[in-house]
Amino acid sequence: MPAEVEGGAVPASSRGSWTTFLKSIASFNGDLASLTAPAFILSSQSLVEFSAYWTENQELWIAPTKEPDPAKRALLVVRWLINTLHQQYCSRSEKFGNEKKPLNPFLGELFLGYWEEGNLGRTELVSEQVSHHPPVTAYCITNEKNRIQLQGYNGQKASFSRTIHIKQIGHSLLTLYPPGSNEPESYLITLPALHIENLIYGAPFVECGKYTHVVSSSGYTAKIDYSGKGWLSGKKNSFTAALWKEGEGSEKKPLYSLDGQWSDMFTIKEGDGGKRSKDVETVKTSAVRLSKLNVPPIEEQDVMESRKAWGHVARSIEKGDMDATSAFKSRIENAQRALRKREQDENRTWKRVFFSQPDDEAGSVKSGDPLERRFNHLAKVATAGQPITSAWEGVAPEKTNGIWRYDEEKGKKAQRPFHSDGLEALGETEGNGSAAVSRTTTTQSQGQQPIVSGQ
Ligand code: HC3
């Protein structure tokens, strides 16, 4: 069957279940976790792993730390970010449009790893599911050698109108030190809206919508505007972007303009990108060198670490055994429900291993910390001077169960086993222990150290 007819890209044996799935999403409640998708569209990877996509392009991520000129440095940040979109939103489905439904992380799920590249040094990744209702993932990625850190958190709110639309709630904060400086520079990065394209044909891919703001404490601001393929014209994953200095330029009078496809090629030009603008660089995002993330071997992982915890489920999905998939998933879900009930009865809450909310007494993050002060300033620029109310989805605490920050004190203390009741949290007992997923690699990584204390 040609791919352009309804369900045309779906294996013949699954077309019925695809039609049923399409009907069910027309009335779903906005909670992505509640979508029951057919077996062939299930991924064995949990969303908690997606945090790694931010900096698989290690060289591009670290490049701004070597650039003394603040405008060029801000441009390098934007160049890294646009390349990151390729990893985040299409690296899983580039060829055939087969974006799958990831596993929904359970509260406390962890994904830890590191990249280590010759002279780039070691970059540690910590990703933790900090909230289940609503689902929120927090992450922190640090390279101490180059004094750069990216941290953030995100949740998703979905709705249906002709296709699945996803609002991303949360933000990311990049902090680095310009060469030779001890003054940190931060960049607030807002998250784009998303929608799923090609759903009807059974070959889904992600398209970005609306815009992303990048606001720097050095005074530079960038806006990336997304567009996609329309009925008659346009190319998928298209964008235009402008970078300017607040008070000296504007979106219409930028220092640099960028345009192209974030999944393919884009061009950086000086000025407004008009005919007389000089090309600075053309970048092919799919050709960018990616670094390999090292994840501890399964036998060294804690029970709450993603690939260990989902081992049975992942293998059942890979084998196409739906009964086993549901049974193993239910075991985790039931154990989680029982644990939440017990916590409620005992008037206690789940302890997050690496992240805290500002001023939470169980953590060391304070709303007066320098990073929080820089964040508040940048958020005001991003919201055009409006007070940062909960209406702004870059922060909306009631939709993400709070604001989440990497807690350096917790990070220093964190070590396996991360929770005394980890086995119970997953419904694991002697004899039904967890199993490995095949995607394993090298040695152990620990909690992160601060790149510079007090930032
Ligand atoms: C929408 C999405 C889940 C969320 C994924 C997020 C927003 C997670 C945070 C990362 O930093 C960026 C990111 C990338 C991809 C997003 C996923 C794409 C598809 C998935 C849906 C829940 C799947 C919908 C089901 C189906 C069958 C259409 O694929």
Short mmCIF file of C-alpha atoms and ligand atoms in Angstrom, two decimals:
data_model
loop_
_atom_site.label_atom_id
_atom_site.label_comp_id
_atom_site.label_asym_id
_atom_site.label_seq_id
_atom_site.Cartn_x
_atom_site.Cartn_y
_atom_site.Cartn_z
CA MET A 1 0.00 0.00 0.00
CA PRO A 2 1.47 3.46 -0.84
CA ALA A 3 2.63 5.42 2.24
CA GLU A 4 0.40 8.43 1.35
CA VAL A 5 -2.88 6.64 2.09
CA GLU A 6 -4.24 6.34 5.64
CA GLY A 7 -2.06 3.93 7.59
CA GLY A 8 -0.01 3.32 4.42
CA ALA A 9 3.29 3.11 6.31
CA VAL A 10 1.90 0.75 8.97
CA PRO A 11 2.72 -2.99 8.75
CA ALA A 12 -0.35 -4.77 7.23
CA SER A 13 -0.97 -6.77 10.42
CA SER A 14 -1.19 -3.58 12.51
CA ARG A 15 -3.45 -1.40 10.32
CA GLY A 16 -6.57 -2.17 12.37
CA SER A 17 -4.88 -1.24 15.64
CA TRP A 18 -3.51 1.94 14.02
CA THR A 19 -7.01 3.05 13.02
CA THR A 20 -8.27 2.33 16.55
CA PHE A 21 -5.32 4.31 17.95
CA LEU A 22 -6.07 7.29 15.67
CA LYS A 23 -9.69 7.27 16.86
CA SER A 24 -8.61 7.08 20.52
CA ILE A 25 -6.28 10.10 20.33
CA ALA A 26 -9.07 12.30 19.03
CA SER A 27 -10.58 12.16 22.51
CA PHE A 28 -7.61 11.78 24.83
CA ASN A 29 -7.23 13.95 27.94
CA GLY A 30 -3.87 15.61 27.32
CA ASP A 31 -1.83 13.22 29.41
CA LEU A 32 0.61 11.58 26.99
CA ALA A 33 1.07 8.73 29.47
CA SER A 34 -2.58 7.71 29.00
CA LEU A 35 -2.18 7.03 25.25
CA THR A 36 -2.30 3.32 24.53
CA ALA A 37 -0.41 2.84 21.29
CA PRO A 38 -0.10 -0.26 19.10
CA ALA A 39 2.92 -2.50 19.68
CA PHE A 40 4.84 -1.56 16.53
CA ILE A 41 4.99 2.12 17.60
CA LEU A 42 6.29 1.48 21.15
CA SER A 43 9.87 2.43 21.92
CA SER A 44 11.92 0.58 24.54
CA GLN A 45 13.62 3.83 25.53
CA SER A 46 12.35 5.90 28.44
CA LEU A 47 11.86 9.67 28.16
CA VAL A 48 14.32 10.14 31.02
CA GLU A 49 17.08 9.23 28.50
CA PHE A 50 16.08 12.07 26.16
CA SER A 51 18.04 14.61 28.27
CA ALA A 52 21.21 13.24 26.66
CA TYR A 53 20.18 14.62 23.26
CA TRP A 54 21.02 18.14 24.46
CA THR A 55 24.77 17.65 24.34
CA GLU A 56 25.59 14.66 22.15
CA ASN A 57 27.21 17.29 19.94
CA GLN A 58 29.91 17.82 22.61
CA GLU A 59 32.28 19.85 20.45
CA LEU A 60 29.59 22.37 19.50
CA TRP A 61 28.35 22.58 23.07
CA ILE A 62 31.81 23.35 24.47
CA ALA A 63 32.86 25.71 21.62
CA PRO A 64 31.44 28.93 23.22
CA THR A 65 33.77 28.52 26.23
CA LYS A 66 36.74 29.16 23.89
CA GLU A 67 35.35 32.33 22.26
CA PRO A 68 36.41 35.67 23.80
CA ASP A 69 34.03 37.86 21.77
CA PRO A 70 30.58 37.97 23.49
CA ALA A 71 28.58 38.35 20.25
CA LYS A 72 30.39 35.45 18.57
CA ARG A 73 30.03 33.45 21.78
CA ALA A 74 26.27 34.00 21.76
CA LEU A 75 26.23 32.95 18.10
CA LEU A 76 28.06 29.73 18.97
CA VAL A 77 25.44 29.03 21.63
CA VAL A 78 22.67 29.46 19.03
CA ARG A 79 24.59 27.29 16.54
CA TRP A 80 24.88 24.51 19.16
CA LEU A 81 21.20 24.84 20.05
CA ILE A 82 19.98 24.52 16.46
CA ASN A 83 22.11 21.42 16.00
CA THR A 84 20.63 20.08 19.20
CA LEU A 85 17.13 20.32 17.69
CA HIS A 86 18.23 17.74 15.16
CA GLN A 87 19.17 15.35 17.93
CA GLN A 88 16.16 16.08 20.13
CA TYR A 89 13.42 15.97 17.59
CA CYS A 90 14.40 13.88 14.60
CA SER A 91 17.38 11.69 15.36
CA ARG A 92 15.00 8.81 16.16
CA SER A 93 12.85 9.10 13.06
CA GLU A 94 14.92 10.84 10.43
CA LYS A 95 14.72 8.29 7.63
CA PHE A 96 11.23 6.88 7.69
CA GLY A 97 9.24 9.11 10.00
CA ASN A 98 8.88 6.49 12.69
CA GLU A 99 8.80 8.52 15.88
CA LYS A 100 7.77 6.01 18.52
CA LYS A 101 6.04 6.30 21.86
CA PRO A 102 8.72 6.38 24.58
CA LEU A 103 8.30 4.72 27.97
CA ASN A 104 6.83 7.09 30.57
CA PRO A 105 9.33 7.43 33.39
CA PHE A 106 8.28 6.55 36.94
CA LEU A 107 8.96 8.94 39.82
CA GLY A 108 12.62 8.69 40.82
CA GLU A 109 13.77 7.05 37.58
CA LEU A 110 17.38 7.95 36.87
CA PHE A 111 19.58 8.02 33.80
CA LEU A 112 23.28 8.64 34.44
CA GLY A 113 26.17 8.65 32.03
CA TYR A 114 29.13 10.56 30.75
CA TRP A 115 30.91 11.56 27.57
CA GLU A 116 34.69 11.52 27.45
CA GLU A 117 36.48 12.88 24.42
CA GLY A 118 40.26 13.50 24.11
CA ASN A 119 40.85 17.14 24.94
CA LEU A 120 37.20 17.99 25.66
CA GLY A 121 37.44 16.23 29.02
CA ARG A 122 34.61 14.46 30.80
CA THR A 123 30.99 15.59 30.72
CA GLU A 124 28.63 14.13 33.33
CA LEU A 125 24.94 13.66 32.69
CA VAL A 126 22.33 13.28 35.43
CA SER A 127 18.67 12.94 34.48
CA GLU A 128 15.94 12.27 37.07
CA GLN A 129 12.18 11.97 36.92
CA VAL A 130 11.28 14.50 39.60
CA SER A 131 7.50 14.39 39.24
CA HIS A 132 5.06 11.79 37.97
CA HIS A 133 1.79 13.78 38.08
CA PRO A 134 2.44 15.89 36.05
CA PRO A 135 5.39 14.08 34.48
CA VAL A 136 8.56 16.18 34.72
CA THR A 137 12.16 15.28 33.91
CA ALA A 138 15.07 17.33 35.26
CA TYR A 139 18.65 17.13 34.01
CA CYS A 140 22.08 18.55 34.61
CA ILE A 141 25.03 18.19 32.26
CA THR A 142 28.44 19.41 33.45
CA ASN A 143 31.91 19.61 31.97
CA GLU A 144 34.19 20.83 34.75
CA LYS A 145 37.32 21.02 32.63
CA ASN A 146 35.68 23.57 30.35
CA ARG A 147 33.50 25.12 33.07
CA ILE A 148 30.19 24.72 31.30
CA GLN A 149 26.88 23.40 32.62
CA LEU A 150 23.43 22.94 31.17
CA GLN A 151 20.53 22.26 33.48
CA GLY A 152 16.82 22.34 33.08
CA TYR A 153 13.53 20.51 33.42
CA ASN A 154 10.58 19.87 31.20
CA GLY A 155 7.07 18.54 31.18
CA GLN A 156 4.65 18.18 28.30
CA LYS A 157 1.00 19.09 27.97
CA ALA A 158 -0.70 17.58 24.95
CA SER A 159 -3.91 18.39 23.10
CA PHE A 160 -5.52 17.13 19.93
CA SER A 161 -6.73 19.14 16.98
CA ARG A 162 -6.15 17.34 13.66
CA THR A 163 -2.95 16.00 15.21
CA ILE A 164 -1.16 15.82 18.57
CA HIS A 165 0.05 19.24 19.77
CA ILE A 166 2.52 19.37 22.63
CA LYS A 167 3.31 22.37 24.81
CA GLN A 168 6.63 22.04 26.54
CA ILE A 169 6.68 23.46 30.03
CA GLY A 170 10.00 24.35 31.66
CA HIS A 171 13.26 25.80 30.46
CA SER A 172 16.96 25.20 30.20
CA LEU A 173 19.82 27.24 31.67
CA LEU A 174 23.29 27.20 30.17
CA THR A 175 26.10 28.59 32.33
CA LEU A 176 29.66 29.04 31.12
CA TYR A 177 32.74 31.09 31.86
CA PRO A 178 34.15 33.21 29.03
CA PRO A 179 37.89 32.55 28.46
CA GLY A 180 40.00 33.97 31.29
CA SER A 181 36.95 35.19 33.24
CA ASN A 182 35.58 34.21 36.62
CA GLU A 183 32.25 35.89 35.93
CA PRO A 184 29.68 33.30 34.87
CA GLU A 185 27.51 33.98 31.83
CA SER A 186 24.08 32.38 31.67
CA TYR A 187 21.72 31.73 28.80
CA LEU A 188 18.03 31.06 29.39
CA ILE A 189 16.60 28.80 26.69
CA THR A 190 12.86 28.40 26.27
CA LEU A 191 11.35 25.27 24.75
CA PRO A 192 9.48 25.15 21.43
CA ALA A 193 5.94 23.90 20.94
CA LEU A 194 5.75 20.60 19.07
CA HIS A 195 3.29 18.76 16.92
CA ILE A 196 3.31 15.34 15.39
CA GLU A 197 3.13 15.27 11.58
CA ASN A 198 2.21 12.41 9.26
CA LEU A 199 0.27 10.61 11.98
CA ILE A 200 -2.53 9.59 9.65
CA TYR A 201 -0.14 7.68 7.38
CA GLY A 202 1.43 5.85 10.30
CA ALA A 203 4.86 7.44 9.80
CA PRO A 204 4.94 10.11 12.56
CA PHE A 205 7.66 12.73 12.89
CA VAL A 206 8.04 15.75 15.18
CA GLU A 207 7.71 19.33 13.93
CA CYS A 208 8.64 22.37 16.05
CA GLY A 209 6.20 25.25 16.30
CA LYS A 210 6.11 28.83 17.58
CA TYR A 211 9.54 29.93 18.79
CA THR A 212 12.50 29.55 21.11
CA HIS A 213 14.06 32.45 22.98
CA VAL A 214 17.69 32.47 24.02
CA VAL A 215 18.44 35.30 26.45
CA SER A 216 21.96 35.86 27.75
CA SER A 217 23.25 37.69 30.81
CA SER A 218 25.79 39.28 28.41
CA GLY A 219 22.91 41.25 26.85
CA TYR A 220 22.46 39.18 23.67
CA THR A 221 19.10 37.77 22.70
CA ALA A 222 18.14 35.35 19.95
CA LYS A 223 14.75 34.27 18.69
CA ILE A 224 14.26 31.16 16.59
CA ASP A 225 10.96 31.05 14.67
CA TYR A 226 9.79 27.68 13.43
CA SER A 227 7.72 26.81 10.40
CA GLY A 228 7.05 23.56 8.65
CA LYS A 229 5.84 22.23 5.35
CA GLY A 230 2.51 23.73 4.41
CA TRP A 231 -0.03 22.24 1.99
CA LEU A 232 1.50 23.98 -1.01
CA SER A 233 4.93 25.27 -0.07
CA GLY A 234 7.65 25.23 2.56
CA LYS A 235 10.04 22.57 3.77
CA LYS A 236 9.70 20.50 6.91
CA ASN A 237 11.67 21.57 10.02
CA SER A 238 12.29 25.09 8.70
CA PHE A 239 13.32 28.04 10.85
CA THR A 240 14.59 31.58 10.73
CA ALA A 241 16.52 33.11 13.62
CA ALA A 242 17.93 36.48 14.61
CA LEU A 243 20.58 37.40 17.18
CA TRP A 244 20.93 40.95 18.48
CA LYS A 245 22.19 42.92 21.45
CA GLU A 246 19.48 44.38 23.66
CA GLY A 247 19.45 48.17 23.37
CA GLU A 248 21.63 48.14 20.23
CA GLY A 249 19.69 46.07 17.74
CA SER A 250 16.42 44.20 17.44
CA GLU A 251 14.87 41.16 15.84
CA LYS A 252 14.49 43.25 12.65
CA LYS A 253 18.01 44.72 12.94
CA PRO A 254 20.07 41.75 14.06
CA LEU A 255 23.80 41.18 14.21
CA TYR A 256 23.37 37.72 12.73
CA SER A 257 20.55 35.93 10.93
CA LEU A 258 20.19 32.19 10.50
CA ASP A 259 17.84 30.22 8.32
CA GLY A 260 17.33 26.76 6.88
CA GLN A 261 16.16 23.40 8.20
CA TRP A 262 17.20 22.32 11.66
CA SER A 263 17.12 18.69 10.50
CA ASP A 264 19.36 19.37 7.50
CA MET A 265 21.27 22.50 6.39
CA PHE A 266 21.21 26.03 7.69
CA THR A 267 23.13 29.19 6.90
CA ILE A 268 24.46 31.85 9.23
CA LYS A 269 24.69 35.36 7.78
CA GLU A 270 25.86 38.70 9.09
CA GLY A 271 23.19 41.36 9.58
CA ASP A 272 19.57 40.87 8.56
CA GLY A 273 20.25 38.10 6.07
CA GLY A 274 19.26 40.30 3.12
CA LYS A 275 20.92 40.17 -0.31
CA ARG A 276 23.92 42.20 0.81
CA SER A 277 24.54 40.14 3.96
CA LYS A 278 27.73 38.13 4.06
CA ASP A 279 27.50 34.36 4.69
CA VAL A 280 29.38 33.36 7.83
CA GLU A 281 28.89 29.60 7.67
CA THR A 282 26.68 26.83 6.29
CA VAL A 283 26.08 23.97 8.71
CA LYS A 284 24.80 20.46 7.93
CA THR A 285 23.21 19.30 11.16
CA SER A 286 23.01 15.62 10.21
CA ALA A 287 26.77 15.62 9.52
CA VAL A 288 27.75 17.01 12.93
CA ARG A 289 30.07 14.68 14.86
CA LEU A 290 28.33 13.13 17.84
CA SER A 291 30.03 11.77 20.93
CA LYS A 292 29.13 8.43 22.44
CA LEU A 293 27.48 8.46 25.83
CA ASN A 294 28.90 5.96 28.30
CA VAL A 295 26.37 4.31 30.58
CA PRO A 296 27.35 2.04 33.49
CA PRO A 297 27.04 -1.70 32.84
CA ILE A 298 23.64 -3.00 33.98
CA GLU A 299 25.12 -5.01 36.84
CA GLU A 300 26.56 -1.80 38.31
CA GLN A 301 23.35 0.20 37.90
CA ASP A 302 21.00 0.99 40.73
CA VAL A 303 17.52 -0.56 40.52
CA MET A 304 16.10 2.91 39.83
CA GLU A 305 18.33 3.47 36.80
CA SER A 306 16.31 3.48 33.66
CA ARG A 307 17.80 0.67 31.60
CA LYS A 308 17.94 -1.65 34.58
CA ALA A 309 14.45 -0.79 35.82
CA TRP A 310 12.82 -1.17 32.39
CA GLY A 311 14.93 -4.19 31.41
CA HIS A 312 12.07 -6.73 31.23
CA VAL A 313 9.69 -4.28 29.58
CA ALA A 314 12.26 -3.23 26.98
CA ARG A 315 13.10 -6.80 26.05
CA SER A 316 9.42 -7.72 25.78
CA ILE A 317 8.82 -4.73 23.47
CA GLU A 318 11.82 -5.68 21.35
CA LYS A 319 10.46 -9.25 21.08
CA GLY A 320 7.00 -7.91 20.22
CA ASP A 321 5.51 -9.76 23.21
CA MET A 322 2.67 -7.44 24.25
CA ASP A 323 1.38 -9.66 27.07
CA ALA A 324 4.76 -9.69 28.76
CA THR A 325 5.17 -5.95 28.08
CA SER A 326 1.87 -5.18 29.83
CA ALA A 327 2.60 -7.54 32.72
CA PHE A 328 6.05 -6.07 33.44
CA LYS A 329 4.77 -2.51 33.02
CA SER A 330 1.88 -3.18 35.40
CA ARG A 331 4.29 -4.52 38.00
CA ILE A 332 6.14 -1.21 38.05
CA GLU A 333 2.94 0.86 37.93
CA ASN A 334 1.29 -1.09 40.76
CA ALA A 335 4.38 -0.89 42.95
CA GLN A 336 4.54 2.85 42.33
CA ARG A 337 0.88 3.29 43.23
CA ALA A 338 1.34 1.27 46.43
CA LEU A 339 4.40 3.31 47.38
CA ARG A 340 2.60 6.64 46.80
CA LYS A 341 -0.23 5.40 48.99
CA ARG A 342 2.20 4.42 51.75
CA GLU A 343 3.97 7.78 51.52
CA GLN A 344 0.64 9.52 51.87
CA ASP A 345 -0.32 7.38 54.87
CA GLU A 346 3.03 8.04 56.51
CA ASN A 347 2.96 11.72 55.58
CA ARG A 348 6.24 11.71 53.69
CA THR A 349 7.31 12.40 50.14
CA TRP A 350 9.68 10.73 47.70
CA LYS A 351 13.28 11.98 48.06
CA ARG A 352 14.77 13.33 44.82
CA VAL A 353 18.41 12.26 44.57
CA PHE A 354 19.91 15.14 42.56
CA PHE A 355 17.35 17.95 42.28
CA SER A 356 15.54 20.31 44.65
CA GLN A 357 13.16 23.20 44.48
CA PRO A 358 14.43 26.62 45.54
CA ASP A 359 13.98 27.08 49.31
CA ASP A 360 12.76 23.52 49.87
CA GLU A 361 14.01 22.65 53.35
CA ALA A 362 15.18 19.23 52.18
CA GLY A 363 17.56 20.82 49.67
CA SER A 364 20.31 23.41 49.44
CA VAL A 365 19.00 25.49 46.49
CA LYS A 366 17.98 28.99 47.59
CA SER A 367 15.94 31.54 45.68
CA GLY A 368 18.64 34.12 46.50
CA ASP A 369 21.41 32.05 44.83
CA PRO A 370 23.32 33.83 42.05
CA LEU A 371 21.94 31.42 39.45
CA GLU A 372 18.35 32.08 40.55
CA ARG A 373 18.96 35.83 40.42
CA ARG A 374 20.38 35.55 36.90
CA PHE A 375 17.43 33.34 35.92
CA ASN A 376 14.89 35.89 37.20
CA HIS A 377 16.57 38.66 35.27
CA LEU A 378 16.74 36.61 32.04
CA ALA A 379 13.15 35.45 32.42
CA LYS A 380 12.02 39.09 32.59
CA VAL A 381 13.81 39.78 29.30
CA ALA A 382 12.26 36.66 27.75
CA THR A 383 8.79 37.74 28.87
CA ALA A 384 9.40 41.30 27.59
CA GLY A 385 9.50 42.86 31.04
CA GLN A 386 6.24 41.25 32.17
CA PRO A 387 6.36 39.78 35.67
CA ILE A 388 7.23 36.09 35.57
CA THR A 389 3.87 34.79 36.56
CA SER A 390 2.91 31.18 36.47
CA ALA A 391 1.17 31.92 33.17
CA TRP A 392 4.55 31.79 31.44
CA GLU A 393 5.14 28.21 30.42
CA GLY A 394 8.90 28.60 30.86
CA VAL A 395 8.24 28.49 34.58
CA ALA A 396 4.54 27.62 35.38
CA PRO A 397 5.24 25.79 38.68
CA GLU A 398 1.72 24.41 39.02
CA LYS A 399 2.20 22.55 35.74
CA THR A 400 5.58 21.08 36.64
CA ASN A 401 5.10 20.55 40.37
CA GLY A 402 7.56 23.39 41.00
CA ILE A 403 10.81 24.77 39.61
CA TRP A 404 13.58 22.17 39.59
CA ARG A 405 17.28 22.85 39.99
CA TYR A 406 20.35 20.67 40.29
CA ASP A 407 21.28 20.53 43.98
CA GLU A 408 25.07 20.49 44.31
CA GLU A 409 24.97 19.32 47.93
CA LYS A 410 22.75 16.38 47.06
CA GLY A 411 24.91 15.62 44.01
CA LYS A 412 28.05 15.42 46.17
CA LYS A 413 26.43 12.92 48.52
CA ALA A 414 24.65 10.81 45.90
CA GLN A 415 25.87 7.25 45.55
CA ARG A 416 24.46 3.86 44.68
CA PRO A 417 22.18 2.48 46.02
CA PHE A 418 20.29 5.75 45.69
CA HIS A 419 17.21 4.65 47.67
CA SER A 420 16.87 2.16 50.48
CA ASP A 421 13.40 1.19 49.18
CA GLY A 422 14.35 1.04 45.48
CA LEU A 423 13.38 -2.62 44.99
CA GLU A 424 10.00 -2.06 46.61
CA ALA A 425 9.43 1.02 44.43
CA LEU A 426 9.56 -1.21 41.36
CA GLY A 427 7.78 -4.27 42.70
CA GLU A 428 11.01 -6.27 42.55
CA THR A 429 11.35 -9.21 44.90
CA GLU A 430 13.84 -12.05 45.10
CA GLY A 431 13.36 -14.20 42.03
CA ASN A 432 11.64 -11.68 39.79
CA GLY A 433 14.67 -9.31 39.69
CA SER A 434 15.28 -6.79 36.95
CA ALA A 435 16.97 -7.56 33.67
CA ALA A 436 19.40 -5.86 31.36
CA VAL A 437 18.64 -4.02 28.14
CA SER A 438 21.18 -4.60 25.41
CA ARG A 439 22.05 -0.90 24.89
CA THR A 440 24.74 -0.96 27.58
CA THR A 441 28.28 0.34 27.41
CA THR A 442 31.20 1.09 29.69
CA THR A 443 31.97 2.02 33.26
CA GLN A 444 30.46 3.79 36.20
CA SER A 445 29.65 7.47 36.54
CA GLN A 446 28.87 9.29 39.77
CA GLY A 447 27.00 12.38 40.86
CA GLN A 448 28.24 15.67 39.52
CA GLN A 449 30.60 18.11 41.12
CA PRO A 450 29.83 21.86 40.99
CA ILE A 451 31.56 23.59 38.08
CA VAL A 452 32.23 26.51 40.40
CA SER A 453 30.60 26.67 43.79
CA GLY A 454 27.75 29.09 44.43
CA GLN A 455 26.74 29.57 40.78
C1 HC3 B 1 6.15 14.16 22.20
C2 HC3 B 1 7.02 12.95 22.50
C3 HC3 B 1 7.29 12.89 24.00
C4 HC3 B 1 8.12 14.09 24.47
C5 HC3 B 1 9.45 14.23 23.72
C6 HC3 B 1 10.30 15.45 24.21
C7 HC3 B 1 9.46 16.72 24.23
C8 HC3 B 1 10.81 15.15 25.62
C9 HC3 B 1 11.86 16.13 26.12
C10 HC3 B 1 13.04 16.18 25.16
O1 HC3 B 1 13.99 17.12 25.63
C11 HC3 B 1 12.55 16.58 23.78
C12 HC3 B 1 11.46 15.66 23.31
C13 HC3 B 1 11.58 15.09 22.10
C14 HC3 B 1 10.53 14.27 21.48
C15 HC3 B 1 9.19 14.30 22.21
C16 HC3 B 1 8.40 13.03 21.83
C17 HC3 B 1 8.08 12.82 20.37
C18 HC3 B 1 6.91 11.85 20.37
C19 HC3 B 1 6.47 11.68 21.83
C20 HC3 B 1 4.98 11.38 21.93
C21 HC3 B 1 4.52 11.09 23.34
C22 HC3 B 1 4.69 10.11 21.10
C23 HC3 B 1 3.36 10.15 20.47
C24 HC3 B 1 2.96 8.78 19.99
C25 HC3 B 1 3.15 8.49 18.53
C26 HC3 B 1 2.52 7.20 18.26
C27 HC3 B 1 2.55 9.52 17.66
O2 HC3 B 1 4.51 8.38 18.20
#
